mmCIF file of C-alpha atoms and ligand atoms in Angstrom:
data_model
loop_
_atom_site.group_PDB
_atom_site.id
_atom_site.type_symbol
_atom_site.label_atom_id
_atom_site.label_comp_id
_atom_site.label_asym_id
_atom_site.label_seq_id
_atom_site.Cartn_x
_atom_site.Cartn_y
_atom_site.Cartn_z
ATOM 1 C CA MET A 1 -0.022 -0.014 -0.008
ATOM 2 C CA THR A 2 1.384 3.416 -0.985
ATOM 3 C CA GLN A 3 1.796 5.765 1.887
ATOM 4 C CA THR A 4 0.859 9.537 1.540
ATOM 5 C CA ALA A 5 2.603 12.541 3.146
ATOM 6 C CA LEU A 6 1.620 16.182 3.157
ATOM 7 C CA ILE A 7 4.679 18.357 3.542
ATOM 8 C CA VAL A 8 3.976 22.052 4.219
ATOM 9 C CA GLY A 9 6.678 24.613 3.271
ATOM 10 C CA ALA A 10 8.622 22.645 0.695
ATOM 11 C CA SER A 11 10.071 25.179 -1.772
ATOM 12 C CA ARG A 12 13.623 24.807 -0.527
ATOM 13 C CA GLY A 13 15.865 23.692 2.382
ATOM 14 C CA LEU A 14 14.494 20.915 4.642
ATOM 15 C CA GLY A 15 11.032 20.936 3.137
ATOM 16 C CA LEU A 16 12.345 20.260 -0.343
ATOM 17 C CA GLY A 17 14.790 17.645 1.257
ATOM 18 C CA LEU A 18 11.841 15.880 3.027
ATOM 19 C CA VAL A 19 9.895 15.683 -0.243
ATOM 20 C CA ALA A 20 12.935 14.177 -1.945
ATOM 21 C CA GLU A 21 13.400 11.695 0.752
ATOM 22 C CA PHE A 22 9.741 10.428 0.858
ATOM 23 C CA LEU A 23 9.554 10.300 -2.977
ATOM 24 C CA SER A 24 12.731 8.184 -2.873
ATOM 25 C CA ARG A 25 10.920 5.802 -0.333
ATOM 26 C CA GLY A 26 8.013 5.339 -2.859
ATOM 27 C CA TRP A 27 5.556 7.490 -1.063
ATOM 28 C CA THR A 28 2.846 9.709 -2.704
ATOM 29 C CA VAL A 29 3.647 13.297 -1.590
ATOM 30 C CA ILE A 30 1.565 16.494 -1.543
ATOM 31 C CA ALA A 31 3.913 19.456 -1.088
ATOM 32 C CA THR A 32 3.068 23.120 -0.427
ATOM 33 C CA VAL A 33 4.737 26.228 -1.591
ATOM 34 C CA ARG A 34 3.731 29.813 -1.208
ATOM 35 C CA ASP A 35 3.904 30.781 -4.898
ATOM 36 C CA ALA A 36 4.702 29.405 -8.273
ATOM 37 C CA SER A 37 8.427 30.395 -7.995
ATOM 38 C CA GLY A 38 8.748 27.668 -5.316
ATOM 39 C CA GLU A 39 7.634 24.855 -7.680
ATOM 40 C CA ALA A 40 10.522 24.396 -10.038
ATOM 41 C CA ALA A 41 12.768 22.591 -7.676
ATOM 42 C CA LEU A 42 10.030 20.231 -6.624
ATOM 43 C CA ARG A 43 9.074 19.425 -10.213
ATOM 44 C CA ALA A 44 12.732 18.518 -10.981
ATOM 45 C CA LEU A 45 12.860 15.798 -8.194
ATOM 46 C CA ALA A 46 13.125 12.122 -9.070
ATOM 47 C CA GLY A 47 9.681 10.395 -8.526
ATOM 48 C CA SER A 48 7.812 13.655 -9.176
ATOM 49 C CA GLY A 49 5.148 11.587 -10.999
ATOM 50 C CA ARG A 50 3.872 10.784 -7.356
ATOM 51 C CA LEU A 51 4.019 14.435 -6.396
ATOM 52 C CA THR A 52 1.209 17.015 -6.205
ATOM 53 C CA VAL A 53 1.960 20.655 -5.467
ATOM 54 C CA ARG A 54 -0.462 23.011 -3.651
ATOM 55 C CA HIS A 55 -0.136 26.629 -2.531
ATOM 56 C CA ALA A 56 -0.421 27.692 1.062
ATOM 57 C CA ASP A 57 0.840 30.280 3.457
ATOM 58 C CA VAL A 58 0.495 28.937 6.961
ATOM 59 C CA THR A 59 -0.471 32.324 8.338
ATOM 60 C CA SER A 60 -3.503 32.574 6.066
ATOM 61 C CA ASP A 61 -6.822 31.194 7.316
ATOM 62 C CA ALA A 62 -8.082 31.252 3.686
ATOM 63 C CA ASP A 63 -5.218 29.193 2.497
ATOM 64 C CA ILE A 64 -5.703 26.724 5.407
ATOM 65 C CA ASP A 65 -9.373 26.283 4.529
ATOM 66 C CA ARG A 66 -8.516 25.732 0.712
ATOM 67 C CA LEU A 67 -5.670 23.283 1.544
ATOM 68 C CA VAL A 68 -8.077 21.311 3.790
ATOM 69 C CA SER A 69 -10.591 21.037 0.987
ATOM 70 C CA GLU A 70 -7.900 19.948 -1.522
ATOM 71 C CA VAL A 71 -6.043 17.334 0.447
ATOM 72 C CA PRO A 72 -7.221 13.717 0.097
ATOM 73 C CA GLU A 73 -7.536 11.265 3.074
ATOM 74 C CA PRO A 74 -6.118 9.305 4.733
ATOM 75 C CA LEU A 75 -2.712 10.944 5.219
ATOM 76 C CA ASP A 76 0.012 8.816 6.834
ATOM 77 C CA LEU A 77 2.060 11.893 7.561
ATOM 78 C CA LEU A 78 1.465 15.596 7.919
ATOM 79 C CA PHE A 79 4.843 17.375 8.312
ATOM 80 C CA ILE A 80 4.576 21.155 8.912
ATOM 81 C CA ASN A 81 8.001 22.373 8.112
ATOM 82 C CA ALA A 82 7.427 26.057 7.351
ATOM 83 C CA GLY A 83 9.318 28.502 9.560
ATOM 84 C CA ILE A 84 11.295 31.683 9.719
ATOM 85 C CA MET A 85 14.011 32.955 11.970
ATOM 86 C CA GLY A 86 12.907 36.504 12.382
ATOM 87 C CA PRO A 87 15.083 39.315 13.906
ATOM 88 C CA PRO A 88 17.829 38.282 16.344
ATOM 89 C CA ASP A 89 17.108 40.930 18.850
ATOM 90 C CA MET A 90 13.762 40.989 20.692
ATOM 91 C CA LEU A 91 14.258 44.556 22.066
ATOM 92 C CA SER A 92 14.818 46.230 18.801
ATOM 93 C CA ALA A 93 12.299 44.122 16.799
ATOM 94 C CA SER A 94 8.894 45.717 15.887
ATOM 95 C CA VAL A 95 5.568 44.296 17.206
ATOM 96 C CA GLU A 96 4.766 43.360 13.594
ATOM 97 C CA GLU A 97 8.029 41.334 13.222
ATOM 98 C CA ILE A 98 7.351 39.518 16.451
ATOM 99 C CA ASP A 99 3.889 38.828 15.429
ATOM 100 C CA ARG A 100 4.982 37.462 12.051
ATOM 101 C CA VAL A 101 7.378 35.014 13.679
ATOM 102 C CA MET A 102 4.847 33.770 16.118
ATOM 103 C CA ARG A 103 2.190 33.260 13.518
ATOM 104 C CA THR A 104 4.520 31.598 10.998
ATOM 105 C CA ASN A 105 6.218 29.291 13.497
ATOM 106 C CA ALA A 106 3.559 28.603 16.177
ATOM 107 C CA PHE A 107 -0.090 29.602 15.579
ATOM 108 C CA GLY A 108 -0.168 29.020 11.924
ATOM 109 C CA PRO A 109 1.093 25.453 12.033
ATOM 110 C CA ALA A 110 -0.971 24.618 14.994
ATOM 111 C CA ARG A 111 -4.181 25.903 13.404
ATOM 112 C CA LEU A 112 -3.359 23.977 10.267
ATOM 113 C CA ALA A 113 -2.698 20.817 12.176
ATOM 114 C CA TRP A 114 -6.024 21.069 13.993
ATOM 115 C CA ALA A 115 -7.802 21.647 10.713
ATOM 116 C CA LEU A 116 -6.203 18.549 9.054
ATOM 117 C CA MET A 117 -6.330 16.191 12.091
ATOM 118 C CA ASP A 118 -9.409 14.303 10.821
ATOM 119 C CA LYS A 119 -7.547 13.439 7.638
ATOM 120 C CA LEU A 120 -4.702 11.623 9.445
ATOM 121 C CA ARG A 121 -4.925 7.902 9.404
ATOM 122 C CA GLU A 122 -6.137 6.516 12.669
ATOM 123 C CA GLN A 123 -3.642 4.580 14.958
ATOM 124 C CA THR A 124 -0.590 4.825 12.629
ATOM 125 C CA GLY A 125 -0.803 8.505 11.387
ATOM 126 C CA VAL A 126 2.015 10.864 12.300
ATOM 127 C CA LEU A 127 1.811 14.688 12.811
ATOM 128 C CA ALA A 128 5.276 16.225 12.752
ATOM 129 C CA LEU A 129 5.968 19.855 13.435
ATOM 130 C CA MET A 130 9.367 21.298 12.688
ATOM 131 C CA SER A 131 10.796 22.432 16.094
ATOM 132 C CA THR A 132 14.416 23.055 16.905
ATOM 133 C CA GLY A 133 16.814 22.414 19.769
ATOM 134 C CA MET A 134 16.544 26.118 20.482
ATOM 135 C CA ALA A 135 12.925 25.490 21.627
ATOM 136 C CA SER A 136 14.186 23.603 24.640
ATOM 137 C CA ILE A 137 13.962 25.664 27.796
ATOM 138 C CA ALA A 138 16.185 23.239 29.698
ATOM 139 C CA ASP A 139 18.852 23.378 27.020
ATOM 140 C CA ASN A 140 18.801 27.145 26.750
ATOM 141 C CA THR A 141 22.252 27.991 28.350
ATOM 142 C CA SER A 142 23.223 30.798 25.907
ATOM 143 C CA GLY A 143 20.167 32.884 25.079
ATOM 144 C CA GLY A 144 19.933 34.770 21.831
ATOM 145 C CA TYR A 145 17.416 34.681 19.009
ATOM 146 C CA ASP A 146 14.674 34.914 21.740
ATOM 147 C CA ILE A 147 11.816 35.494 19.301
ATOM 148 C CA TYR A 148 12.561 32.395 17.350
ATOM 149 C CA ARG A 149 13.179 30.411 20.588
ATOM 150 C CA ALA A 150 9.856 31.590 22.018
ATOM 151 C CA SER A 151 7.894 30.883 18.909
ATOM 152 C CA LYS A 152 9.254 27.355 18.646
ATOM 153 C CA ALA A 153 8.665 26.711 22.476
ATOM 154 C CA ALA A 154 5.190 27.912 21.960
ATOM 155 C CA GLN A 155 4.816 25.567 18.946
ATOM 156 C CA ASN A 156 5.875 22.704 21.273
ATOM 157 C CA MET A 157 3.228 23.707 23.773
ATOM 158 C CA LEU A 158 0.570 24.007 21.094
ATOM 159 C CA ALA A 159 1.594 20.492 19.775
ATOM 160 C CA ARG A 160 1.129 19.061 23.236
ATOM 161 C CA SER A 161 -2.391 20.597 23.508
ATOM 162 C CA LEU A 162 -3.191 19.219 19.996
ATOM 163 C CA TRP A 163 -2.097 15.807 20.980
ATOM 164 C CA ILE A 164 -4.269 15.917 24.217
ATOM 165 C CA GLY A 165 -7.303 17.535 22.567
ATOM 166 C CA SER A 166 -7.398 15.782 19.232
ATOM 167 C CA ALA A 167 -4.655 13.429 18.190
ATOM 168 C CA ARG A 168 -4.651 11.115 21.123
ATOM 169 C CA ALA A 169 -8.251 10.094 20.526
ATOM 170 C CA ARG A 170 -7.440 9.041 16.951
ATOM 171 C CA GLY A 171 -4.240 7.208 17.879
ATOM 172 C CA VAL A 172 -2.214 9.772 15.951
ATOM 173 C CA THR A 173 1.374 10.296 17.199
ATOM 174 C CA VAL A 174 2.622 13.892 17.475
ATOM 175 C CA LEU A 175 6.416 14.606 17.043
ATOM 176 C CA SER A 176 8.140 17.966 17.684
ATOM 177 C CA VAL A 177 11.243 17.384 15.591
ATOM 178 C CA ASN A 178 14.687 18.980 15.818
ATOM 179 C CA PRO A 179 16.416 18.574 12.393
ATOM 180 C CA GLY A 180 19.867 19.409 13.683
ATOM 181 C CA TRP A 181 21.916 22.304 12.645
ATOM 182 C CA VAL A 182 21.543 22.088 8.824
ATOM 183 C CA ARG A 183 23.251 23.839 5.920
ATOM 184 C CA THR A 184 20.201 25.718 4.439
ATOM 185 C CA ASP A 185 19.360 29.346 3.778
ATOM 186 C CA MET A 186 18.363 29.574 7.409
ATOM 187 C CA GLY A 187 21.015 27.354 8.940
ATOM 188 C CA GLY A 188 23.864 28.954 6.898
ATOM 189 C CA PRO A 189 27.155 27.381 5.674
ATOM 190 C CA GLY A 190 28.300 26.589 9.185
ATOM 191 C CA GLY A 191 25.656 23.897 9.865
ATOM 192 C CA THR A 192 27.027 20.590 10.989
ATOM 193 C CA ILE A 193 24.980 18.352 8.744
ATOM 194 C CA ASP A 194 23.630 18.558 5.071
ATOM 195 C CA VAL A 195 19.881 18.507 4.111
ATOM 196 C CA GLU A 196 20.073 14.802 2.863
ATOM 197 C CA THR A 197 21.499 13.541 6.160
ATOM 198 C CA SER A 198 18.946 15.431 8.313
ATOM 199 C CA CYS A 199 15.950 14.457 6.225
ATOM 200 C CA ARG A 200 17.014 10.734 5.995
ATOM 201 C CA GLY A 201 17.387 10.775 9.751
ATOM 202 C CA MET A 202 14.042 12.495 10.404
ATOM 203 C CA ALA A 203 12.258 9.981 8.021
ATOM 204 C CA ASN A 204 13.753 7.052 9.916
ATOM 205 C CA GLN A 205 12.605 8.649 13.290
ATOM 206 C CA LEU A 206 9.084 9.182 11.724
ATOM 207 C CA ALA A 207 8.841 5.601 10.717
ATOM 208 C CA ALA A 208 10.172 4.297 14.132
ATOM 209 C CA ASN A 209 7.591 6.396 16.039
ATOM 210 C CA ALA A 210 4.468 5.718 13.940
ATOM 211 C CA GLY A 211 2.038 4.032 16.358
ATOM 212 C CA ALA A 212 3.789 5.336 19.479
ATOM 213 C CA HIS A 213 0.605 7.194 20.452
ATOM 214 C CA GLU A 214 2.539 9.898 22.296
ATOM 215 C CA HIS A 215 3.843 13.379 21.891
ATOM 216 C CA ARG A 216 7.637 13.346 21.735
ATOM 217 C CA PHE A 217 10.378 16.013 21.235
ATOM 218 C CA ILE A 218 12.948 14.164 19.229
ATOM 219 C CA GLY A 219 15.999 14.820 16.985
ATOM 220 C CA TRP A 220 16.834 13.682 13.501
ATOM 221 C CA ASN A 221 19.244 11.228 15.156
ATOM 222 C CA GLY A 222 16.631 9.761 17.589
ATOM 223 C CA ARG A 223 17.901 11.716 20.502
ATOM 224 C CA GLU A 224 15.148 12.714 22.846
ATOM 225 C CA LEU A 225 15.281 16.423 23.825
ATOM 226 C CA PRO A 226 14.421 17.844 27.270
ATOM 227 C CA TRP A 227 11.506 20.217 27.205
HETATM 228 N N1 NAP B 301 18.442 24.837 9.114
HETATM 229 C C1 NAP B 301 18.496 24.580 10.440
HETATM 230 O O1 NAP B 301 19.655 24.435 10.955
HETATM 231 C C2 NAP B 301 17.258 24.511 11.319
HETATM 232 C C3 NAP B 301 17.519 24.074 12.647
HETATM 233 C C4 NAP B 301 16.409 23.902 13.497
HETATM 234 C C5 NAP B 301 15.090 24.059 13.007
HETATM 235 N N2 NAP B 301 14.925 24.426 11.590
HETATM 236 C C6 NAP B 301 13.593 24.645 11.138
HETATM 237 O O2 NAP B 301 13.447 23.867 9.944
HETATM 238 C C7 NAP B 301 12.408 24.432 9.108
HETATM 239 C C8 NAP B 301 12.934 24.614 7.701
HETATM 240 O O3 NAP B 301 14.151 25.405 7.833
HETATM 241 P P1 NAP B 301 15.181 25.545 6.696
HETATM 242 O O4 NAP B 301 16.463 25.614 7.235
HETATM 243 O O5 NAP B 301 14.878 24.616 5.515
HETATM 244 O O6 NAP B 301 14.807 27.139 6.180
HETATM 245 P P2 NAP B 301 14.567 27.815 4.777
HETATM 246 O O7 NAP B 301 15.676 27.318 3.823
HETATM 247 O O8 NAP B 301 14.679 29.276 5.104
HETATM 248 O O9 NAP B 301 13.216 27.319 4.332
HETATM 249 C C9 NAP B 301 11.959 27.765 4.946
HETATM 250 C C10 NAP B 301 10.852 27.191 4.268
HETATM 251 O O10 NAP B 301 9.687 27.617 4.988
HETATM 252 C C11 NAP B 301 8.728 28.315 4.024
HETATM 253 N N3 NAP B 301 7.861 29.252 4.755
HETATM 254 C C12 NAP B 301 8.364 30.390 5.342
HETATM 255 N N4 NAP B 301 7.245 31.099 5.743
HETATM 256 C C13 NAP B 301 6.218 30.401 5.347
HETATM 257 C C14 NAP B 301 4.774 30.621 5.496
HETATM 258 N N5 NAP B 301 4.190 31.765 6.134
HETATM 259 N N6 NAP B 301 3.905 29.693 4.879
HETATM 260 C C15 NAP B 301 4.370 28.631 4.310
HETATM 261 N N7 NAP B 301 5.714 28.434 4.121
HETATM 262 C C16 NAP B 301 6.608 29.290 4.654
HETATM 263 C C17 NAP B 301 9.625 28.899 2.989
HETATM 264 O O11 NAP B 301 8.926 29.179 1.816
HETATM 265 P P3 NAP B 301 9.419 30.362 0.806
HETATM 266 O O12 NAP B 301 10.451 29.756 -0.134
HETATM 267 O O13 NAP B 301 8.181 30.710 0.077
HETATM 268 O O14 NAP B 301 9.995 31.448 1.688
HETATM 269 C C18 NAP B 301 10.673 27.740 2.814
HETATM 270 O O15 NAP B 301 10.082 26.674 2.102
HETATM 271 C C19 NAP B 301 11.988 25.793 9.841
HETATM 272 O O16 NAP B 301 10.826 25.617 10.564
HETATM 273 C C20 NAP B 301 13.107 26.033 10.753
HETATM 274 O O17 NAP B 301 12.838 26.829 11.901
HETATM 275 C C21 NAP B 301 16.002 24.600 10.827
#
């Protein structure tokens, strides 16, 4: 039986890498981009005969409603990858900049996940949200990038509420995933791993955790992170 994944925020970086990884594993993949300029790299992937591209901005309620109406069911995996770093300094950032990071990284993904929950396959479906090691309060020993950290910590909290309020009853596993420090536009050239390594590792962890019936905070390498 072919498995189906919806990967949200797939124009480049880790989202594009996840699409490539799941296509290489024989999955049917629905990938979202924000506009047509994000489609070319996806269309060039091997296995793109099993790929459908949709448009969605996670901060738009209209886009969320349209995506929900377009996506078939059941989904074996919903991976919400979309995210932005935002300004490094909280004190000099504008309210609008802070709001954009919170809506893109936390509330948009959570609202989309709630809207799509009924499409996830019961008992074995997985909802993954792209978190980060920087979301861990226990691991925050350096500070910095506080808007980003706070937005992803909020995402982790919203994911827990989503698991309690919706996913658990369906048997859907919820994973808050740390991809590692990856060489992408966001991660920069100093990242310790490449996109392929991170995405292969994350896909292995998603497979290993399907059916776990929990909400876990895990890394691409299987390491469990402290909240
Ligand atoms: N790279 C790292 O080291 C690292 C580490 C920890 C966590 N992460 C997380 O991993 C995810 C992907 O990061 P990346 O390194 O691949 O970053 P990236 O190369 O900057 O890619 C970000 C992706 O998110 C999409 N996106 C941004 N805002 C969106 C919105 N409002 N609606 C829908 N899509 C949106 C972008 O689409 P456009 O092309 O349209 O802008 C792009 O596809 C993020 O959530 C990030 O926080 C990355």
